[in-house]
């Protein structure tokens, strides 16, 4: 994916100062203490002696064994002058602590990722992508359609995550397009799609009544939050793979609001609301698939670009065009299958291959034609376990987990981040 900065790094740092990230005017120290008597008192007194004010403290990890207990703390403070810092460092080391700083070469440098809900407000602002779609399609050549699409996209782009998603006043033509293709896709998918997908879709239809009208993202957002804790961020169009996948780590789905071209409702060369609602939303309403989505997202955070590409391929092979066995038959569950008449027509006659993330992560796939081969798993739990194993193989220099209480991603060690891959 091609991306570039929209503002300099120093400005970004001042706008979004985060505890897990390296900020120029802040200093971090990570202390590994054996928890001897008065160890915390010694640490605090060292800072007080040198008149260095602590701005943040995190307990990173607490290991307990029969013979040992180690308390790992991360302390953040405004940078003092070099001499004061050196005296502080010496005092801390004179205790029984192991001290690491963000000036230490042991601290890993990884690509930036959104750590908490405040960071999610920057989605769609940090990176832009070159879209590799069918530029001859009317969605790109019809000036009237394009004007309307950009009008809706602008509204979506202005949405700030955490605030109410703005409603769209859809036209009669857009409503007619929705009704026409919705009924066609619904009928075609009855015998081809997973019962889990179909049951979730039926449940959403009953709750929101969008079988005959275009739903508003605010309604879907409220529904998903109640079902699985997933939330919606309105977006103007295609994001970079990194931003899209990183958002999933927070159980956030970046979703468009415009509708595909009325003359060709069977297919859209870019994600539109029909693809999002008929394809992805029923999956995010399923607890197990929501967990799978978040697992892919967590693996993507801090990953190098080559691994982001591999994870994007695995996302394509599962949540976009994945299949699974159901009562001995292979059924589709991917969003790309459920939202395209071409894929639904192709699915029964295509090739099938057992999903293996280690084998398929580097495989090329077509984006503008139907899939020649669909990858299937025995069940969803198998997919989750295989992706977890794949994630562990990526050699990321730090651990990462999602704290559902504080609603943020927490790293197991101090890291520095950069907005552009070296």
Coordinates of C-alpha atoms in Angstrom, one line a residue:
X1 CA 0.0 0.0 0.0
X2 CA 1.2 3.5 -0.8
X3 CA 1.0 5.9 2.1
X4 CA 2.4 9.3 3.0
X5 CA 2.3 11.7 6.0
X6 CA -0.4 14.3 6.1
X7 CA 1.4 16.3 8.8
X8 CA 4.9 16.2 10.3
X9 CA 5.8 13.7 13.1
X10 CA 6.5 16.4 15.7
X11 CA 3.0 17.9 15.2
X12 CA 1.5 14.4 15.4
X13 CA 3.3 13.8 18.7
X14 CA 2.0 17.0 20.2
X15 CA -1.5 16.2 19.2
X16 CA -1.5 12.6 20.3
X17 CA 0.8 12.1 23.2
X18 CA 0.5 8.4 24.3
X19 CA 2.1 6.5 27.1
X20 CA 3.1 3.5 25.1
X21 CA 4.7 5.6 22.4
X22 CA 8.0 7.5 22.2
X23 CA 7.3 11.3 22.3
X24 CA 10.2 13.7 21.9
X25 CA 9.6 15.8 25.1
X26 CA 8.9 12.8 27.3
X27 CA 11.2 10.3 28.8
X28 CA 10.4 6.7 29.7
X29 CA 12.0 4.4 32.1
X30 CA 11.1 0.7 32.5
X31 CA 12.1 -0.7 35.9
X32 CA 12.2 -4.4 36.6
X33 CA 12.2 -4.7 40.4
X34 CA 12.7 -7.8 42.5
X35 CA 10.1 -6.3 44.9
X36 CA 12.5 -6.1 47.8
X37 CA 11.3 -4.4 51.0
X38 CA 10.6 -0.7 50.3
X39 CA 11.4 -1.1 46.6
X40 CA 8.7 1.3 45.4
X41 CA 9.6 3.7 48.1
X42 CA 13.2 3.8 46.8
X43 CA 12.0 4.4 43.3
X44 CA 9.7 7.3 44.3
X45 CA 12.3 8.8 46.5
X46 CA 14.9 8.8 43.7
X47 CA 12.6 10.9 41.5
X48 CA 11.8 13.2 44.4
X49 CA 15.5 13.7 45.3
X50 CA 16.3 14.9 41.8
X51 CA 13.1 16.9 41.5
X52 CA 11.8 15.0 38.5
X53 CA 8.0 14.9 38.3
X54 CA 6.4 11.6 37.2
X55 CA 3.5 12.1 34.8
X56 CA 2.4 8.5 34.4
X57 CA 3.0 5.1 36.0
X58 CA 2.0 1.8 34.5
X59 CA 2.3 -1.7 36.0
X60 CA 3.4 -3.6 33.0
X61 CA 3.6 -7.1 34.4
X62 CA 3.6 -9.0 37.7
X63 CA 5.3 -12.4 37.7
X64 CA 4.9 -14.6 40.7
X65 CA 6.7 -17.9 41.4
X66 CA 7.5 -19.8 44.6
X67 CA 10.9 -18.2 44.8
X68 CA 10.6 -14.9 43.1
X69 CA 8.3 -12.0 42.4
X70 CA 9.2 -9.3 39.8
X71 CA 7.3 -6.1 39.5
X72 CA 7.7 -4.4 36.1
X73 CA 6.9 -0.7 36.1
X74 CA 6.9 1.9 33.3
X75 CA 7.3 5.5 34.4
X76 CA 6.9 8.5 32.1
X77 CA 8.2 12.0 32.9
X78 CA 9.2 15.2 31.2
X79 CA 12.9 15.1 30.1
X80 CA 15.3 16.6 32.7
X81 CA 18.7 17.8 31.8
X82 CA 21.3 15.2 31.1
X83 CA 23.1 15.5 34.4
X84 CA 19.9 15.1 36.5
X85 CA 18.9 12.2 34.4
X86 CA 22.2 10.5 34.8
X87 CA 22.1 10.9 38.6
X88 CA 18.5 9.5 38.7
X89 CA 19.6 6.6 36.6
X90 CA 22.6 5.9 38.9
X91 CA 20.4 6.0 42.0
X92 CA 17.9 3.6 40.6
X93 CA 20.6 1.2 39.6
X94 CA 22.2 1.3 43.1
X95 CA 19.0 -0.3 44.3
X96 CA 18.1 -3.8 43.1
X97 CA 16.4 -2.6 40.0
X98 CA 17.2 -3.4 36.4
X99 CA 16.6 -0.1 34.5
X100 CA 15.9 0.3 30.8
X101 CA 15.3 3.7 29.1
X102 CA 14.0 4.7 25.7
X103 CA 17.5 5.7 24.9
X104 CA 18.5 2.1 25.1
X105 CA 19.0 0.1 21.9
X106 CA 17.0 -2.8 23.4
X107 CA 13.8 -0.8 23.0
X108 CA 12.1 -1.9 19.7
X109 CA 10.9 0.5 17.0
X110 CA 7.7 -0.6 15.3
X111 CA 5.2 1.0 12.9
X112 CA 2.6 3.2 14.7
X113 CA -0.8 1.7 15.6
X114 CA -3.8 3.2 17.4
X115 CA -3.5 2.4 21.1
X116 CA -6.8 3.6 22.4
X117 CA -10.1 5.3 21.4
X118 CA -8.5 8.7 21.1
X119 CA -6.0 7.4 18.6
X120 CA -8.9 5.9 16.5
X121 CA -10.0 9.5 15.8
X122 CA -7.1 9.7 13.4
X123 CA -8.2 6.8 11.2
X124 CA -8.3 7.9 7.6
X125 CA -6.2 11.0 8.2
X126 CA -2.7 9.5 8.6
X127 CA -2.3 7.5 5.3
X128 CA -3.8 7.6 1.8
X129 CA -3.8 4.8 -0.7
X130 CA -3.7 4.4 -4.4
X131 CA -6.9 2.6 -5.3
X132 CA -6.4 -0.2 -7.8
X133 CA -10.0 -0.6 -8.9
X134 CA -11.7 -0.9 -12.3
X135 CA -11.4 2.7 -13.4
X136 CA -13.6 2.1 -16.4
X137 CA -16.6 1.2 -14.3
X138 CA -19.4 3.9 -14.2
X139 CA -18.7 4.4 -10.5
X140 CA -15.6 6.2 -11.7
X141 CA -16.7 7.6 -15.1
X142 CA -20.3 8.8 -14.3
X143 CA -19.8 12.4 -13.2
X144 CA -23.2 12.7 -11.7
X145 CA -22.8 9.5 -9.7
X146 CA -19.2 10.6 -8.7
X147 CA -20.4 13.9 -7.4
X148 CA -23.0 12.2 -5.2
X149 CA -20.5 9.6 -4.0
X150 CA -18.1 12.3 -3.0
X151 CA -20.8 14.3 -1.2
X152 CA -21.6 11.2 1.0
X153 CA -17.9 10.4 1.4
X154 CA -17.2 13.9 2.7
X155 CA -19.8 13.5 5.4
X156 CA -18.3 10.1 6.4
X157 CA -14.8 11.4 6.5
X158 CA -15.8 14.2 8.9
X159 CA -17.2 11.6 11.4
X160 CA -15.1 11.5 14.5
X161 CA -15.0 8.1 16.2
X162 CA -16.9 8.1 19.4
X163 CA -19.4 10.7 18.2
X164 CA -22.8 9.9 16.7
X165 CA -22.5 8.7 13.1
X166 CA -24.3 11.2 10.8
X167 CA -27.3 10.0 8.9
X168 CA -27.5 10.1 5.1
X169 CA -30.6 11.3 3.3
X170 CA -30.6 8.7 0.6
X171 CA -32.3 9.5 -2.7
X172 CA -35.2 7.5 -4.3
X173 CA -32.8 6.1 -6.8
X174 CA -30.4 4.9 -4.1
X175 CA -33.3 3.3 -2.2
X176 CA -34.5 1.5 -5.3
X177 CA -30.9 0.2 -6.0
X178 CA -30.7 -1.1 -2.4
X179 CA -34.1 -3.0 -2.6
X180 CA -33.4 -4.4 -6.0
X181 CA -30.0 -6.0 -5.3
X182 CA -30.8 -6.8 -1.6
X183 CA -33.6 -9.2 -2.6
X184 CA -31.5 -10.8 -5.4
X185 CA -28.5 -11.4 -3.1
X186 CA -30.8 -12.6 -0.3
X187 CA -32.4 -15.2 -2.5
X188 CA -29.2 -16.4 -4.1
X189 CA -27.4 -16.8 -0.8
X190 CA -30.0 -19.0 0.9
X191 CA -28.5 -22.3 -0.2
X192 CA -24.9 -21.2 -0.5
X193 CA -24.1 -19.3 2.6
X194 CA -23.4 -20.5 6.2
X195 CA -26.3 -20.9 8.5
X196 CA -24.5 -18.8 11.0
X197 CA -24.3 -16.0 8.6
X198 CA -27.9 -16.4 7.5
X199 CA -29.2 -16.5 11.1
X200 CA -27.4 -13.4 12.0
X201 CA -28.6 -11.6 8.9
X202 CA -32.2 -12.7 9.7
X203 CA -31.8 -11.4 13.3
X204 CA -30.5 -8.0 12.1
X205 CA -33.3 -7.7 9.6
X206 CA -35.9 -8.3 12.3
X207 CA -34.3 -5.8 14.6
X208 CA -33.6 -3.0 12.1
X209 CA -36.0 -3.7 9.2
X210 CA -33.4 -2.9 6.5
X211 CA -34.7 -5.5 4.1
X212 CA -36.8 -2.8 2.4
X213 CA -34.8 0.3 3.3
X214 CA -31.2 1.5 3.5
X215 CA -30.1 1.3 7.2
X216 CA -28.2 4.1 8.8
X217 CA -24.8 3.3 10.3
X218 CA -25.9 4.8 13.6
X219 CA -28.5 2.0 13.9
X220 CA -26.0 -0.7 12.9
X221 CA -23.4 0.7 15.4
X222 CA -25.9 0.5 18.3
X223 CA -26.9 -3.0 17.3
X224 CA -23.4 -4.4 17.0
X225 CA -22.3 -2.8 20.3
X226 CA -25.1 -4.6 22.1
X227 CA -24.4 -7.9 20.3
X228 CA -20.6 -8.3 20.3
X229 CA -19.1 -4.9 21.3
X230 CA -18.1 -4.1 17.8
X231 CA -18.5 -0.4 16.7
X232 CA -18.6 1.5 13.4
X233 CA -16.3 4.3 12.2
X234 CA -17.8 5.9 9.1
X235 CA -15.1 6.3 6.4
X236 CA -14.8 8.0 3.0
X237 CA -13.6 4.9 1.1
X238 CA -10.7 2.5 1.0
X239 CA -8.2 2.8 3.8
X240 CA -4.7 1.4 3.9
X241 CA -4.5 -2.2 4.9
X242 CA -2.7 -1.2 8.1
X243 CA -5.3 1.3 9.2
X244 CA -8.2 -1.0 8.4
X245 CA -6.7 -4.0 10.2
X246 CA -5.5 -2.0 13.2
X247 CA -9.0 -0.8 13.8
X248 CA -10.2 -4.4 14.1
X249 CA -7.9 -4.8 17.1
X250 CA -10.3 -2.4 18.9
X251 CA -13.4 -4.2 17.5
X252 CA -14.0 -1.2 15.2
X253 CA -15.2 -1.7 11.6
X254 CA -14.4 1.1 9.1
X255 CA -17.5 1.4 7.0
X256 CA -18.6 3.4 3.9
X257 CA -22.0 5.0 3.5
X258 CA -22.4 5.4 -0.3
X259 CA -24.3 3.0 -2.6
X260 CA -23.0 1.4 -5.7
X261 CA -24.0 2.6 -9.2
X262 CA -27.7 2.0 -10.0
X263 CA -27.0 0.6 -13.5
X264 CA -24.7 -2.1 -12.2
X265 CA -26.0 -3.1 -8.8
X266 CA -24.7 -6.7 -9.1
X267 CA -21.1 -5.6 -8.6
X268 CA -19.1 -2.7 -7.1
X269 CA -15.4 -2.2 -7.8
X270 CA -15.0 -0.6 -4.3
X271 CA -16.6 -1.3 -0.9
X272 CA -20.0 0.3 -0.7
X273 CA -22.8 0.1 1.9
X274 CA -24.3 -3.0 0.3
X275 CA -21.0 -4.8 0.7
X276 CA -20.6 -3.6 4.2
X277 CA -24.1 -4.3 5.5
X278 CA -24.9 -7.6 3.7
X279 CA -21.4 -8.9 3.8
X280 CA -19.6 -7.8 7.0
X281 CA -22.2 -6.7 9.5
X282 CA -23.7 -10.2 10.0
X283 CA -20.2 -11.5 10.6
X284 CA -19.4 -8.8 13.3
X285 CA -22.7 -9.7 14.9
X286 CA -21.4 -13.2 15.6
X287 CA -19.3 -13.4 18.8
X288 CA -16.9 -16.0 17.4
X289 CA -16.3 -14.3 14.1
X290 CA -16.0 -10.9 15.9
X291 CA -13.2 -12.5 18.0
X292 CA -11.5 -13.8 14.9
X293 CA -11.7 -10.3 13.4
X294 CA -10.1 -8.8 16.5
X295 CA -7.4 -11.4 16.6
X296 CA -6.3 -10.5 13.0
X297 CA -6.4 -6.9 14.1
X298 CA -4.2 -7.4 17.1
X299 CA -1.7 -9.4 15.1
X300 CA -1.5 -6.5 12.6
X301 CA -0.6 -3.8 15.2
X302 CA 3.1 -3.0 15.1
X303 CA 3.7 -5.5 12.3
X304 CA 6.1 -4.6 9.6
X305 CA 4.7 -3.8 6.1
X306 CA 5.6 -7.2 4.6
X307 CA 3.6 -8.9 7.4
X308 CA 0.7 -6.4 7.0
X309 CA 0.5 -7.5 3.4
X310 CA 0.4 -11.2 4.5
X311 CA -2.3 -10.5 7.0
X312 CA -4.3 -8.6 4.4
X313 CA -4.1 -11.7 2.3
X314 CA -5.4 -13.9 5.2
X315 CA -8.2 -11.4 5.8
X316 CA -9.1 -11.7 2.2
X317 CA -9.1 -15.5 2.4
X318 CA -11.3 -15.6 5.5
X319 CA -13.5 -12.7 6.3
X320 CA -13.8 -11.5 2.7
X321 CA -14.0 -14.8 0.8
X322 CA -13.8 -17.6 3.4
X323 CA -15.8 -20.8 3.6
X324 CA -16.3 -23.4 6.2
X325 CA -17.8 -26.9 6.5
X326 CA -21.4 -27.1 7.7
X327 CA -23.1 -30.5 8.0
X328 CA -20.5 -32.0 5.6
X329 CA -21.0 -29.3 3.0
X330 CA -18.8 -26.3 2.2
X331 CA -20.7 -23.0 2.8
X332 CA -19.5 -19.5 2.2
X333 CA -19.3 -16.9 5.0
X334 CA -17.1 -14.2 3.5
X335 CA -18.5 -10.7 2.9
X336 CA -17.3 -10.6 -0.7
X337 CA -19.3 -13.7 -1.5
X338 CA -22.5 -12.6 0.3
X339 CA -22.5 -9.2 -1.4
X340 CA -21.8 -10.1 -5.0
X341 CA -24.1 -12.0 -7.4
X342 CA -21.1 -13.0 -9.5
X343 CA -19.4 -14.6 -6.5
X344 CA -22.6 -16.4 -5.5
X345 CA -23.0 -17.7 -9.0
X346 CA -19.3 -18.8 -9.1
X347 CA -19.2 -20.3 -5.6
X348 CA -20.8 -23.7 -6.4
X349 CA -18.5 -24.3 -9.4
X350 CA -15.2 -23.0 -8.1
X351 CA -12.3 -24.9 -6.6
X352 CA -11.9 -25.4 -2.9
X353 CA -8.8 -25.7 -0.9
X354 CA -8.1 -26.3 2.8
X355 CA -7.1 -23.1 4.5
X356 CA -3.5 -22.9 5.8
X357 CA -2.3 -19.5 6.9
X358 CA 1.3 -20.5 6.5
X359 CA 0.7 -21.6 3.0
X360 CA -1.7 -19.0 1.8
X361 CA -0.4 -15.8 3.4
X362 CA 2.0 -15.2 0.4
X363 CA -0.4 -16.3 -2.3
X364 CA -1.7 -13.8 -4.9
X365 CA -5.4 -13.3 -5.3
X366 CA -7.5 -11.5 -8.0
X367 CA -9.4 -8.3 -6.9
X368 CA -11.4 -7.5 -10.0
X369 CA -12.8 -10.9 -11.0
X370 CA -14.5 -13.7 -9.2
X371 CA -12.3 -15.9 -7.0
X372 CA -11.0 -19.1 -8.8
X373 CA -10.5 -20.9 -5.5
X374 CA -12.1 -20.5 -2.1
X375 CA -10.3 -21.5 1.1
X376 CA -12.3 -23.4 3.7
X377 CA -11.9 -24.6 7.3
X378 CA -13.6 -27.3 9.3
X379 CA -15.1 -24.7 11.7
X380 CA -14.5 -21.1 12.9
X381 CA -12.6 -22.2 16.0
X382 CA -10.0 -23.9 13.7
X383 CA -9.5 -20.6 11.8
X384 CA -9.0 -18.7 15.1
X385 CA -6.4 -21.1 16.4
X386 CA -4.5 -21.2 13.2
X387 CA -4.4 -17.4 13.0
X388 CA -3.1 -17.2 16.6
X389 CA -0.3 -19.7 15.7
X390 CA 0.5 -17.6 12.6
X391 CA 0.6 -14.4 14.6
X392 CA 3.1 -15.9 17.0
X393 CA 5.3 -16.7 14.1
X394 CA 5.7 -13.1 13.0
X395 CA 8.5 -12.4 15.3
X396 CA 7.1 -9.1 16.7
X397 CA 9.5 -7.7 19.3
X398 CA 6.8 -7.1 21.9
X399 CA 3.6 -8.7 23.1
X400 CA 0.2 -7.0 22.8
X401 CA -3.2 -7.6 24.4
X402 CA -6.5 -5.7 24.5
X403 CA -7.7 -4.4 27.8
X404 CA -11.5 -4.6 27.7
X405 CA -11.8 -2.5 30.9
X406 CA -9.7 0.4 29.8
X407 CA -10.5 -0.2 26.1
X408 CA -7.0 0.1 24.9
X409 CA -4.1 -2.0 23.5
X410 CA -1.4 -2.6 26.0
X411 CA 2.2 -3.6 25.1
X412 CA 4.2 -5.8 27.3
X413 CA 7.3 -3.6 27.1
X414 CA 8.3 0.0 26.1
X415 CA 8.3 0.6 22.4
X416 CA 9.1 3.4 20.0
X417 CA 6.9 3.9 17.0
X418 CA 7.2 5.5 13.6
X419 CA 4.5 6.6 11.1
X420 CA 6.5 5.5 8.1
X421 CA 8.2 2.2 7.4
X422 CA 12.0 2.5 7.0

